[in-house]
Each structure stands twice: as structure tokens, then as C-alpha cells.
PDB file of C-alpha atoms in Angstrom:
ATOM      1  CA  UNK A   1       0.000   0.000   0.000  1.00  0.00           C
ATOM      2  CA  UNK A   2       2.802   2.360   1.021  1.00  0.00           C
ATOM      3  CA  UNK A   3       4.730   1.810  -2.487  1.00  0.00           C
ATOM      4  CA  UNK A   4       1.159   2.569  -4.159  1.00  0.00           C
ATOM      5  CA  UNK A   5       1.149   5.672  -2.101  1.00  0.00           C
ATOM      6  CA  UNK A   6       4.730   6.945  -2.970  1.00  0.00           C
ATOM      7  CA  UNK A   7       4.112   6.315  -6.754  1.00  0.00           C
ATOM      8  CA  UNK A   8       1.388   8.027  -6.366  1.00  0.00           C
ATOM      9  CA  UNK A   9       2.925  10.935  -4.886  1.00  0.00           C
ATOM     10  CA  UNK A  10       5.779  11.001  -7.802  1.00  0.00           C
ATOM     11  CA  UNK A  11       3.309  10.799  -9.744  1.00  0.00           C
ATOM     12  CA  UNK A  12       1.533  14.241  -8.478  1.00  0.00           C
ATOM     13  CA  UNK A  13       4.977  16.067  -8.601  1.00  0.00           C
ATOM     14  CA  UNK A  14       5.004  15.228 -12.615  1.00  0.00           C
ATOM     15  CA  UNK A  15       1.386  16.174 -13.251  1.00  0.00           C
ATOM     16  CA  UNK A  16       1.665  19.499 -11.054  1.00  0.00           C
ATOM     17  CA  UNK A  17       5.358  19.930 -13.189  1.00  0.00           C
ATOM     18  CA  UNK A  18       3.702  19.608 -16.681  1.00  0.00           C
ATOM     19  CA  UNK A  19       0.632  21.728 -15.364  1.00  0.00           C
ATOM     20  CA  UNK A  20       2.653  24.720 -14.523  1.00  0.00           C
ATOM     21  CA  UNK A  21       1.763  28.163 -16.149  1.00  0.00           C
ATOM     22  CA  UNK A  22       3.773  29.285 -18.960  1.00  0.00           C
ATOM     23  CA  UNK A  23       3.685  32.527 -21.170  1.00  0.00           C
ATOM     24  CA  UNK A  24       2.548  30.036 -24.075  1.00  0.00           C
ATOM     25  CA  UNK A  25      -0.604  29.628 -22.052  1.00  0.00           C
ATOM     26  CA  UNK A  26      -0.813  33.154 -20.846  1.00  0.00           C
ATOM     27  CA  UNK A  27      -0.117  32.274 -17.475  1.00  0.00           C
ATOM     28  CA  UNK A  28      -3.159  30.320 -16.802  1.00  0.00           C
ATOM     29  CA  UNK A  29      -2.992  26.773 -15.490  1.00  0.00           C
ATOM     30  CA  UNK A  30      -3.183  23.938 -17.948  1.00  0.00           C
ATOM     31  CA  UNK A  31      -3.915  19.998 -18.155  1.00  0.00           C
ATOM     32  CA  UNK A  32      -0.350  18.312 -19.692  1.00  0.00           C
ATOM     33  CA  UNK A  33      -2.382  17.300 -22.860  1.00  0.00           C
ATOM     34  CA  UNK A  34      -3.134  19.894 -25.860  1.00  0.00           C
ATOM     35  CA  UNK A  35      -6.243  17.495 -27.278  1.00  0.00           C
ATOM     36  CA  UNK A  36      -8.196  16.260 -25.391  1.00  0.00           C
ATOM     37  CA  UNK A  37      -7.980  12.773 -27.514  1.00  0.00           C
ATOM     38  CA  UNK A  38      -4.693  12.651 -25.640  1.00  0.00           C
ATOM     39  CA  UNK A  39      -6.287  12.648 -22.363  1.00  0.00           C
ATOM     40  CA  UNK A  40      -6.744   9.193 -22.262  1.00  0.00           C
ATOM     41  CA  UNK A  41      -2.676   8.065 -23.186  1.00  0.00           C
ATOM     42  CA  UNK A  42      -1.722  10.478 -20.741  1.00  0.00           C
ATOM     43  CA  UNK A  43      -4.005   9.109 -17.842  1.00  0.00           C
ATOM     44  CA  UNK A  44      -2.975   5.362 -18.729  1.00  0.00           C
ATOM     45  CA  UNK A  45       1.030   6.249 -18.600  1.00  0.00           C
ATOM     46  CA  UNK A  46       0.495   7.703 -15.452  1.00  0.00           C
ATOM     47  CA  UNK A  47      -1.374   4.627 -14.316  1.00  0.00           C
ATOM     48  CA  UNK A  48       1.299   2.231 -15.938  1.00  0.00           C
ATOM     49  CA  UNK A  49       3.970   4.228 -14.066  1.00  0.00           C
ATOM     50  CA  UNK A  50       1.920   4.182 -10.445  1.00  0.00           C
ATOM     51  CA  UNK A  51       1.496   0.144 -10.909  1.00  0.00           C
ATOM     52  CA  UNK A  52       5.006  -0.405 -12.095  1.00  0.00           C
ATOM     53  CA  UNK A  53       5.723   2.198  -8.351  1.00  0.00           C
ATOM     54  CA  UNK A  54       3.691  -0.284  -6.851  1.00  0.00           C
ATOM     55  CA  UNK A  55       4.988  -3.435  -8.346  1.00  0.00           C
ATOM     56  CA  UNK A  56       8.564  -2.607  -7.113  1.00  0.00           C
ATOM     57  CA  UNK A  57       7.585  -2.133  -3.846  1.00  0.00           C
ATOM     58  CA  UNK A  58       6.168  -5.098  -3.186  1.00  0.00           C
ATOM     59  CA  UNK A  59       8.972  -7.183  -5.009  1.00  0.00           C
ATOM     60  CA  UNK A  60      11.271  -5.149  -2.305  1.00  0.00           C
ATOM     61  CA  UNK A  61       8.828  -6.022   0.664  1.00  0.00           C
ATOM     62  CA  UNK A  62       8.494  -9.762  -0.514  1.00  0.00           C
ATOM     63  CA  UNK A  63      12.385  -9.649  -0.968  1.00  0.00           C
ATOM     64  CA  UNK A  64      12.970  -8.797   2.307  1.00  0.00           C
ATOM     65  CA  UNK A  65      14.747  -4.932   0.985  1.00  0.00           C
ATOM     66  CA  UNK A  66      11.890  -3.101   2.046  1.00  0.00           C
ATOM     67  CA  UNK A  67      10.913  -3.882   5.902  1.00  0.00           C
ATOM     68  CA  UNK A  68       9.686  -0.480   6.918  1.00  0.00           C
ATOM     69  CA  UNK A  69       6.734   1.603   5.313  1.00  0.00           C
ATOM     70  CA  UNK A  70       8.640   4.367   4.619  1.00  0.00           C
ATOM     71  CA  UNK A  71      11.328   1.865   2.579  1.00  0.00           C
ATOM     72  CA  UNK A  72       8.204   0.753   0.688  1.00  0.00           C
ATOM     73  CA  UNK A  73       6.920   4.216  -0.035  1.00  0.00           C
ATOM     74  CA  UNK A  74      10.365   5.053  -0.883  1.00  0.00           C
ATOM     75  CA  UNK A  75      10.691   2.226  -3.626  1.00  0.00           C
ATOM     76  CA  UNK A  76       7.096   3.483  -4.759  1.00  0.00           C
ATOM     77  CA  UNK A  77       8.154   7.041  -5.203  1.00  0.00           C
ATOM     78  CA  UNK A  78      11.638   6.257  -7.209  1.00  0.00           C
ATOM     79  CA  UNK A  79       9.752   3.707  -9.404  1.00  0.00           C
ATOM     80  CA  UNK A  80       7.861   6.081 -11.583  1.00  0.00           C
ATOM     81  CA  UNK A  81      10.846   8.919 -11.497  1.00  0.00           C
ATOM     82  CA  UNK A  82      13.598   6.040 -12.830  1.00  0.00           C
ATOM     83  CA  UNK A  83      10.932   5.140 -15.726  1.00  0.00           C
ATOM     84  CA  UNK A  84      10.393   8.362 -16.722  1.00  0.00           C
ATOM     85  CA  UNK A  85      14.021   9.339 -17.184  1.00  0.00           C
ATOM     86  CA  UNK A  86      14.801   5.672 -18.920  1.00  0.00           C
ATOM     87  CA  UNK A  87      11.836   6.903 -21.518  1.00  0.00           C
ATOM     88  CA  UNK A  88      13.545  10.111 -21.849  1.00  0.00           C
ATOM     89  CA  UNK A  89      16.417   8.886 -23.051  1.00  0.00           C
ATOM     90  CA  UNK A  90      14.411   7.152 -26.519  1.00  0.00           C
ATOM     91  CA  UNK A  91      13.794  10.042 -28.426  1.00  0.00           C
ATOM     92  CA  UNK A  92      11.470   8.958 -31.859  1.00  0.00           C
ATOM     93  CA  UNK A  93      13.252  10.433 -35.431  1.00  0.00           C
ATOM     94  CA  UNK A  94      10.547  12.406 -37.271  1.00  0.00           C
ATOM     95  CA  UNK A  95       9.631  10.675 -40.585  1.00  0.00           C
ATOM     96  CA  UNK A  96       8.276  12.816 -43.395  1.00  0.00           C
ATOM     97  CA  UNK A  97       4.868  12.347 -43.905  1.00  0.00           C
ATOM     98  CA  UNK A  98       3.920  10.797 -46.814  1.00  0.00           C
ATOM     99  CA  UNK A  99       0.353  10.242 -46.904  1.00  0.00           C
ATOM    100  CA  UNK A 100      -0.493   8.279 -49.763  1.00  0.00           C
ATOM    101  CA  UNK A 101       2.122   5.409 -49.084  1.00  0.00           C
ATOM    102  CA  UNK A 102       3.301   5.658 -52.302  1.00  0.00           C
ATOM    103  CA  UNK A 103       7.226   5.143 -52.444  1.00  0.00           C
ATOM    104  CA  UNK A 104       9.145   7.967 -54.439  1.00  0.00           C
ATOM    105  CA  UNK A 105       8.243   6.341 -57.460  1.00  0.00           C
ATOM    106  CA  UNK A 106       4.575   5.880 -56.989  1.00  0.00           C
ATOM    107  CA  UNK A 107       4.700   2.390 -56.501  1.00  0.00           C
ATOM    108  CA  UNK A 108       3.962   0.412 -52.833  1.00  0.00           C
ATOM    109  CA  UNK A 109       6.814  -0.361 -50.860  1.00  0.00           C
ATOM    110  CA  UNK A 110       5.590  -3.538 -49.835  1.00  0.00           C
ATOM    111  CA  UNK A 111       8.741  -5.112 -49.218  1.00  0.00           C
ATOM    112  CA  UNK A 112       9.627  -2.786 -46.215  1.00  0.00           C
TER     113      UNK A 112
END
């Protein structure tokens, strides 16, 4: 429950941190998502980051690592934190668009 509880906290921090105001938004408070169709993939990372939080913790308090509540919650909060900067470090190359999937030729690159 603790680890549950520190992910969750970690997880607050990063919302609260992406919700900040900026002069973009004219200093008014936003939500971390610019669609709302991107509500829902932000929601579930932050869910898949608090059970992954939680997950650890109890490996560690099954282990034997974590014996106090505050080790657990500890192990919850750096769960999330050590995700997020191992996903920071994949960065996706932008591919030109090419919306008719047509290969430079014309012709279907099926073979890719």
C-alpha cells in the first residue's frame, strides 16, 4: 500500500510539473495534454507508471529490501521517477509524412 502511495505521490509532482503556467498559455494553469484525444494516453502512462511504483515495492517487501513503510513508499516514489528518465532517453526520429504510401516512385513499398 505504502509503495502505491509513494508512486502516487511522484506521480503528483510530474502532473503538477507539466501543469505549470507558462507565457505560451498566458499564465493560466493547464492539463499536460493539448487534445483532449490525448487525455486518455496520458491518464494510462500515469497509471502504468503508479502500478510499475507499486509493483517494485512489493517485489522489495516480498524480498525482504523493504521492511519499513517508509522503505516501501520510498521504492514506490523512485519507481515512476527512474521510468520516466529511462523513456527520456528514446527520443522517436521524425519521418516525413507521406500520406499516400506511395514510395518515391509511386509504386507500394511492400517489401519494407
Amino acid at each position: 500500500m505504502w509503495g502505491l502511495v509513494g508512486s502516487a505521490v511522484a506521480e503528483a509532482l510530474n502532473l503538477y510539473g507539466m501543469m505549470r503556467p507558462t507565457t505560451e498559455s498566458g499564465h493560466r494553469w493547464q492539463w499536460p495534454w493539448r487534445d483532449p484525444q490525448d487525455r486518455p494516453i496520458v491518464l494510462f502512462a500515469v497509471l502504468l507508471r503508479m502500478v510499475a511504483g507499486t509493483g517494485l515495492a512489493a517485489a522489495a517487501g516480498a524480498g525482504g529490501l523493504a521492511t519499513t513503510a517508509f522503505a516501501s513508499f520510498t521504492f514506490g516514489v523512485a519507481a515512476p521517477l527512474v521510468i520516466a528518465k529511462m523513456f527520456d532517453q528514446f527520443r522517436v526520429a521524425d519521418r516525413p509524412a507521406d500520406p499516400s504510401g506511395d514510395g518515391p516512385n509511386g509504386s507500394h513499398d511492400d517489401a519494407a
